[in-house]
Amino acid sequence: MTSKKRRQRGSRTHGGGSHKNRRGAGHRGGRGRAGRDSHEFHNYGPLGKHGFDRPEKVKEEVSTIDVRELDEDAALYAADDLAEDTEDGYRLDARDVVEDGHEADVVKVLGGGQVRQSLTVTADAFSDSARDLLDEAGGEAVLSDRGEERLADREDDTAARGEADREDADEDSDEEATSTES
């Protein structure tokens, strides 16, 4: 007889609490994983943070529209004075047409669909395919002032990053030269 079993001699419930508790599986709340969706539900989520949050000052809210939508609805936009009907086709500003366009930081035209008529579209950014589709149809993709500024800022950042990389490379080569001399 094991020591625990020996110790339990003379005790009515052998460590089971009340005499009612060892009847069936009711005191346990069922057998095995029973009740995991109701009375034994554990709502433990993963702990800690994951990933990376970009700083608020560099986040951009981008609204997009496909050239297909611009092409299909150009006549409607002209009727609502959102586009200008010219001899060459339609001239429109994507910011006026896109939902929440005036609140967005950037309005970008994407190249989904086909362009059947000549459109001159002004926007902050264009995908390469959108630019190609507009040019093929005899239209034009015009960068807005905001888009020009954004492009210039990106070029400045790229140039600055390139300078920093060159300086790092120069420092590394200087360190290698001094270490080989000694």
PDB file of C-alpha atoms in Angstrom:
ATOM      1  CA  MET A   1       0.000   0.000   0.000  1.00  0.00           C
ATOM      2  CA  THR A   2       1.442   3.405  -0.960  1.00  0.00           C
ATOM      3  CA  SER A   3       2.005   5.990   1.690  1.00  0.00           C
ATOM      4  CA  LYS A   4      -0.739   8.318   0.412  1.00  0.00           C
ATOM      5  CA  LYS A   5      -3.258   5.520   0.264  1.00  0.00           C
ATOM      6  CA  ARG A   6      -2.182   4.454   3.761  1.00  0.00           C
ATOM      7  CA  ARG A   7      -2.606   8.045   5.011  1.00  0.00           C
ATOM      8  CA  GLN A   8      -6.151   8.219   3.621  1.00  0.00           C
ATOM      9  CA  ARG A   9      -7.300   5.224   5.730  1.00  0.00           C
ATOM     10  CA  GLY A  10     -10.008   6.296   8.092  1.00  0.00           C
ATOM     11  CA  SER A  11     -10.889   9.454   6.161  1.00  0.00           C
ATOM     12  CA  ARG A  12     -14.373   9.301   4.703  1.00  0.00           C
ATOM     13  CA  THR A  13     -13.692  11.034   1.374  1.00  0.00           C
ATOM     14  CA  HIS A  14      -9.988  10.342   0.731  1.00  0.00           C
ATOM     15  CA  GLY A  15      -9.176  13.964  -0.185  1.00  0.00           C
ATOM     16  CA  GLY A  16     -12.186  14.435  -2.458  1.00  0.00           C
ATOM     17  CA  GLY A  17     -13.825  17.199  -0.433  1.00  0.00           C
ATOM     18  CA  SER A  18     -17.494  16.669   0.254  1.00  0.00           C
ATOM     19  CA  HIS A  19     -18.901  13.170  -0.110  1.00  0.00           C
ATOM     20  CA  LYS A  20     -21.032  14.481  -3.018  1.00  0.00           C
ATOM     21  CA  ASN A  21     -18.072  15.545  -5.150  1.00  0.00           C
ATOM     22  CA  ARG A  22     -16.812  12.205  -6.424  1.00  0.00           C
ATOM     23  CA  ARG A  23     -20.094  11.114  -8.020  1.00  0.00           C
ATOM     24  CA  GLY A  24     -19.808  10.960 -11.815  1.00  0.00           C
ATOM     25  CA  ALA A  25     -18.173  13.805 -13.714  1.00  0.00           C
ATOM     26  CA  GLY A  26     -20.539  16.557 -12.600  1.00  0.00           C
ATOM     27  CA  HIS A  27     -18.123  18.124 -10.139  1.00  0.00           C
ATOM     28  CA  ARG A  28     -15.522  18.319 -12.925  1.00  0.00           C
ATOM     29  CA  GLY A  29     -17.958  19.970 -15.344  1.00  0.00           C
ATOM     30  CA  GLY A  30     -17.989  17.010 -17.706  1.00  0.00           C
ATOM     31  CA  ARG A  31     -15.412  14.600 -19.028  1.00  0.00           C
ATOM     32  CA  GLY A  32     -12.429  15.690 -21.084  1.00  0.00           C
ATOM     33  CA  ARG A  33     -12.986  18.813 -23.166  1.00  0.00           C
ATOM     34  CA  ALA A  34     -16.734  18.876 -22.603  1.00  0.00           C
ATOM     35  CA  GLY A  35     -18.166  22.379 -22.211  1.00  0.00           C
ATOM     36  CA  ARG A  36     -15.266  24.281 -23.820  1.00  0.00           C
ATOM     37  CA  ASP A  37     -17.719  26.415 -25.779  1.00  0.00           C
ATOM     38  CA  SER A  38     -20.029  27.208 -22.870  1.00  0.00           C
ATOM     39  CA  HIS A  39     -19.222  26.727 -19.205  1.00  0.00           C
ATOM     40  CA  GLU A  40     -15.466  26.105 -19.552  1.00  0.00           C
ATOM     41  CA  PHE A  41     -14.741  28.831 -22.064  1.00  0.00           C
ATOM     42  CA  HIS A  42     -11.249  30.305 -21.732  1.00  0.00           C
ATOM     43  CA  ASN A  43     -10.860  33.685 -23.350  1.00  0.00           C
ATOM     44  CA  TYR A  44      -7.113  34.007 -23.138  1.00  0.00           C
ATOM     45  CA  GLY A  45      -5.664  35.993 -25.999  1.00  0.00           C
ATOM     46  CA  PRO A  46      -2.014  36.121 -26.947  1.00  0.00           C
ATOM     47  CA  LEU A  47       0.035  38.412 -24.753  1.00  0.00           C
ATOM     48  CA  GLY A  48       2.425  41.100 -25.881  1.00  0.00           C
ATOM     49  CA  LYS A  49       2.666  43.307 -28.907  1.00  0.00           C
ATOM     50  CA  HIS A  50       3.675  42.206 -32.362  1.00  0.00           C
ATOM     51  CA  GLY A  51       4.784  44.029 -35.453  1.00  0.00           C
ATOM     52  CA  PHE A  52       5.704  47.609 -36.075  1.00  0.00           C
ATOM     53  CA  ASP A  53       3.656  50.814 -36.002  1.00  0.00           C
ATOM     54  CA  ARG A  54       4.753  53.501 -38.391  1.00  0.00           C
ATOM     55  CA  PRO A  55       5.036  56.988 -36.878  1.00  0.00           C
ATOM     56  CA  GLU A  56       1.927  59.118 -37.416  1.00  0.00           C
ATOM     57  CA  LYS A  57       3.897  61.818 -39.235  1.00  0.00           C
ATOM     58  CA  VAL A  58       4.853  59.443 -42.063  1.00  0.00           C
ATOM     59  CA  LYS A  59       1.510  57.674 -42.446  1.00  0.00           C
ATOM     60  CA  GLU A  60      -0.455  58.674 -45.537  1.00  0.00           C
ATOM     61  CA  GLU A  61      -4.147  58.121 -46.116  1.00  0.00           C
ATOM     62  CA  VAL A  62      -4.449  57.048 -49.749  1.00  0.00           C
ATOM     63  CA  SER A  63      -7.710  57.077 -51.725  1.00  0.00           C
ATOM     64  CA  THR A  64      -7.681  55.159 -54.991  1.00  0.00           C
ATOM     65  CA  ILE A  65      -9.765  54.927 -58.150  1.00  0.00           C
ATOM     66  CA  ASP A  66      -9.406  52.771 -61.270  1.00  0.00           C
ATOM     67  CA  VAL A  67      -9.138  54.306 -64.744  1.00  0.00           C
ATOM     68  CA  ARG A  68     -12.104  52.087 -65.705  1.00  0.00           C
ATOM     69  CA  GLU A  69     -14.355  54.045 -63.314  1.00  0.00           C
ATOM     70  CA  LEU A  70     -13.081  57.362 -64.642  1.00  0.00           C
ATOM     71  CA  ASP A  71     -13.677  56.208 -68.219  1.00  0.00           C
ATOM     72  CA  GLU A  72     -17.168  54.807 -67.585  1.00  0.00           C
ATOM     73  CA  ASP A  73     -18.421  57.765 -65.547  1.00  0.00           C
ATOM     74  CA  ALA A  74     -16.708  60.653 -67.381  1.00  0.00           C
ATOM     75  CA  ALA A  75     -19.985  61.853 -68.965  1.00  0.00           C
ATOM     76  CA  LEU A  76     -21.730  61.760 -65.567  1.00  0.00           C
ATOM     77  CA  TYR A  77     -18.883  63.720 -63.998  1.00  0.00           C
ATOM     78  CA  ALA A  78     -19.183  66.313 -66.777  1.00  0.00           C
ATOM     79  CA  ALA A  79     -22.947  66.598 -66.166  1.00  0.00           C
ATOM     80  CA  ASP A  80     -22.256  67.213 -62.457  1.00  0.00           C
ATOM     81  CA  ASP A  81     -19.541  69.801 -63.280  1.00  0.00           C
ATOM     82  CA  LEU A  82     -16.848  67.528 -61.825  1.00  0.00           C
ATOM     83  CA  ALA A  83     -15.209  67.138 -65.254  1.00  0.00           C
ATOM     84  CA  GLU A  84     -14.760  69.377 -68.265  1.00  0.00           C
ATOM     85  CA  ASP A  85     -15.838  68.134 -71.708  1.00  0.00           C
ATOM     86  CA  THR A  86     -13.234  69.425 -74.195  1.00  0.00           C
ATOM     87  CA  GLU A  87     -12.564  68.794 -77.898  1.00  0.00           C
ATOM     88  CA  ASP A  88      -9.804  66.338 -76.941  1.00  0.00           C
ATOM     89  CA  GLY A  89     -11.979  64.368 -74.518  1.00  0.00           C
ATOM     90  CA  TYR A  90     -12.625  64.841 -70.824  1.00  0.00           C
ATOM     91  CA  ARG A  91     -10.446  66.725 -68.351  1.00  0.00           C
ATOM     92  CA  LEU A  92     -10.960  65.913 -64.668  1.00  0.00           C
ATOM     93  CA  ASP A  93      -9.347  66.070 -61.257  1.00  0.00           C
ATOM     94  CA  ALA A  94      -9.375  62.707 -59.483  1.00  0.00           C
ATOM     95  CA  ARG A  95      -9.592  64.421 -56.074  1.00  0.00           C
ATOM     96  CA  ASP A  96     -13.054  65.803 -56.987  1.00  0.00           C
ATOM     97  CA  VAL A  97     -14.301  62.400 -58.116  1.00  0.00           C
ATOM     98  CA  VAL A  98     -12.933  59.998 -55.489  1.00  0.00           C
ATOM     99  CA  GLU A  99     -14.972  59.334 -52.356  1.00  0.00           C
ATOM    100  CA  ASP A 100     -13.252  61.133 -49.420  1.00  0.00           C
ATOM    101  CA  GLY A 101     -10.796  62.573 -51.943  1.00  0.00           C
ATOM    102  CA  HIS A 102     -10.526  65.952 -50.234  1.00  0.00           C
ATOM    103  CA  GLU A 103      -9.787  64.374 -46.836  1.00  0.00           C
ATOM    104  CA  ALA A 104      -7.169  61.929 -48.165  1.00  0.00           C
ATOM    105  CA  ASP A 105      -3.474  62.794 -48.133  1.00  0.00           C
ATOM    106  CA  VAL A 106      -2.928  61.178 -51.529  1.00  0.00           C
ATOM    107  CA  VAL A 107      -5.313  60.372 -54.383  1.00  0.00           C
ATOM    108  CA  LYS A 108      -3.906  57.652 -56.626  1.00  0.00           C
ATOM    109  CA  VAL A 109      -5.220  56.455 -59.989  1.00  0.00           C
ATOM    110  CA  LEU A 110      -4.819  52.710 -60.566  1.00  0.00           C
ATOM    111  CA  GLY A 111      -4.717  50.856 -63.870  1.00  0.00           C
ATOM    112  CA  GLY A 112      -7.682  48.517 -63.512  1.00  0.00           C
ATOM    113  CA  GLY A 113      -9.896  48.105 -66.573  1.00  0.00           C
ATOM    114  CA  GLN A 114      -9.834  49.694 -70.027  1.00  0.00           C
ATOM    115  CA  VAL A 115      -9.876  53.279 -71.274  1.00  0.00           C
ATOM    116  CA  ARG A 116     -11.973  53.830 -74.408  1.00  0.00           C
ATOM    117  CA  GLN A 117     -11.899  57.630 -74.582  1.00  0.00           C
ATOM    118  CA  SER A 118      -9.331  60.360 -74.203  1.00  0.00           C
ATOM    119  CA  LEU A 119      -9.007  61.443 -70.566  1.00  0.00           C
ATOM    120  CA  THR A 120      -6.738  64.052 -69.048  1.00  0.00           C
ATOM    121  CA  VAL A 121      -6.602  63.160 -65.365  1.00  0.00           C
ATOM    122  CA  THR A 122      -4.966  65.191 -62.604  1.00  0.00           C
ATOM    123  CA  ALA A 123      -4.019  63.249 -59.459  1.00  0.00           C
ATOM    124  CA  ASP A 124      -1.351  63.022 -56.756  1.00  0.00           C
ATOM    125  CA  ALA A 125      -0.053  59.643 -57.958  1.00  0.00           C
ATOM    126  CA  PHE A 126      -0.511  57.193 -60.830  1.00  0.00           C
ATOM    127  CA  SER A 127       0.366  53.539 -61.153  1.00  0.00           C
ATOM    128  CA  ASP A 128       2.532  52.749 -64.171  1.00  0.00           C
ATOM    129  CA  SER A 129      -0.289  50.770 -65.776  1.00  0.00           C
ATOM    130  CA  ALA A 130      -2.752  53.667 -65.309  1.00  0.00           C
ATOM    131  CA  ARG A 131      -0.304  56.083 -66.920  1.00  0.00           C
ATOM    132  CA  ASP A 132       0.178  53.677 -69.865  1.00  0.00           C
ATOM    133  CA  LEU A 133      -3.574  53.144 -70.363  1.00  0.00           C
ATOM    134  CA  LEU A 134      -4.283  56.891 -70.358  1.00  0.00           C
ATOM    135  CA  ASP A 135      -1.455  57.545 -72.853  1.00  0.00           C
ATOM    136  CA  GLU A 136      -2.618  54.729 -75.175  1.00  0.00           C
ATOM    137  CA  ALA A 137      -6.143  56.176 -75.295  1.00  0.00           C
ATOM    138  CA  GLY A 138      -4.779  59.600 -76.277  1.00  0.00           C
ATOM    139  CA  GLY A 139      -5.164  61.105 -72.832  1.00  0.00           C
ATOM    140  CA  GLU A 140      -2.676  62.311 -70.276  1.00  0.00           C
ATOM    141  CA  ALA A 141      -1.719  61.698 -66.648  1.00  0.00           C
ATOM    142  CA  VAL A 142      -0.958  65.019 -64.944  1.00  0.00           C
ATOM    143  CA  LEU A 143       0.615  65.174 -61.481  1.00  0.00           C
ATOM    144  CA  SER A 144      -1.041  67.666 -59.145  1.00  0.00           C
ATOM    145  CA  ASP A 145       0.972  70.209 -57.131  1.00  0.00           C
ATOM    146  CA  ARG A 146       0.686  67.955 -54.105  1.00  0.00           C
ATOM    147  CA  GLY A 147       1.923  65.028 -56.205  1.00  0.00           C
ATOM    148  CA  GLU A 148       4.896  67.064 -57.473  1.00  0.00           C
ATOM    149  CA  GLU A 149       5.860  67.981 -53.878  1.00  0.00           C
ATOM    150  CA  ARG A 150       5.531  64.368 -52.791  1.00  0.00           C
ATOM    151  CA  LEU A 151       7.718  63.193 -55.666  1.00  0.00           C
ATOM    152  CA  ALA A 152      10.363  65.838 -54.888  1.00  0.00           C
ATOM    153  CA  ASP A 153      10.369  64.846 -51.190  1.00  0.00           C
ATOM    154  CA  ARG A 154      10.861  61.195 -52.108  1.00  0.00           C
ATOM    155  CA  GLU A 155      13.738  62.041 -54.440  1.00  0.00           C
ATOM    156  CA  ASP A 156      15.357  64.132 -51.679  1.00  0.00           C
ATOM    157  CA  ASP A 157      14.975  61.256 -49.207  1.00  0.00           C
ATOM    158  CA  THR A 158      16.441  58.797 -51.695  1.00  0.00           C
ATOM    159  CA  ALA A 159      19.380  61.103 -52.412  1.00  0.00           C
ATOM    160  CA  ALA A 160      20.002  61.647 -48.689  1.00  0.00           C
ATOM    161  CA  ARG A 161      19.835  57.892 -48.079  1.00  0.00           C
ATOM    162  CA  GLY A 162      22.302  57.323 -50.919  1.00  0.00           C
ATOM    163  CA  GLU A 163      24.711  59.883 -49.430  1.00  0.00           C
ATOM    164  CA  ALA A 164      24.497  58.240 -46.017  1.00  0.00           C
ATOM    165  CA  ASP A 165      25.193  54.834 -47.587  1.00  0.00           C
ATOM    166  CA  ARG A 166      28.215  56.236 -49.429  1.00  0.00           C
ATOM    167  CA  GLU A 167      29.522  57.822 -46.200  1.00  0.00           C
ATOM    168  CA  ASP A 168      29.106  54.513 -44.366  1.00  0.00           C
ATOM    169  CA  ALA A 169      30.955  52.716 -47.148  1.00  0.00           C
ATOM    170  CA  ASP A 170      33.777  55.310 -47.001  1.00  0.00           C
ATOM    171  CA  GLU A 171      34.059  54.875 -43.223  1.00  0.00           C
ATOM    172  CA  ASP A 172      34.148  51.089 -43.591  1.00  0.00           C
ATOM    173  CA  SER A 173      36.889  51.262 -46.217  1.00  0.00           C
ATOM    174  CA  ASP A 174      38.874  53.718 -44.022  1.00  0.00           C
ATOM    175  CA  GLU A 175      38.588  51.323 -41.067  1.00  0.00           C
ATOM    176  CA  GLU A 176      39.736  48.401 -43.219  1.00  0.00           C
ATOM    177  CA  ALA A 177      42.701  50.405 -44.491  1.00  0.00           C
ATOM    178  CA  THR A 178      43.800  51.357 -40.957  1.00  0.00           C
ATOM    179  CA  SER A 179      43.386  47.786 -39.686  1.00  0.00           C
ATOM    180  CA  THR A 180      45.530  46.364 -42.518  1.00  0.00           C
ATOM    181  CA  GLU A 181      48.257  48.982 -41.921  1.00  0.00           C
ATOM    182  CA  SER A 182      48.690  48.066 -38.235  1.00  0.00           C
TER     183      SER A 182
END
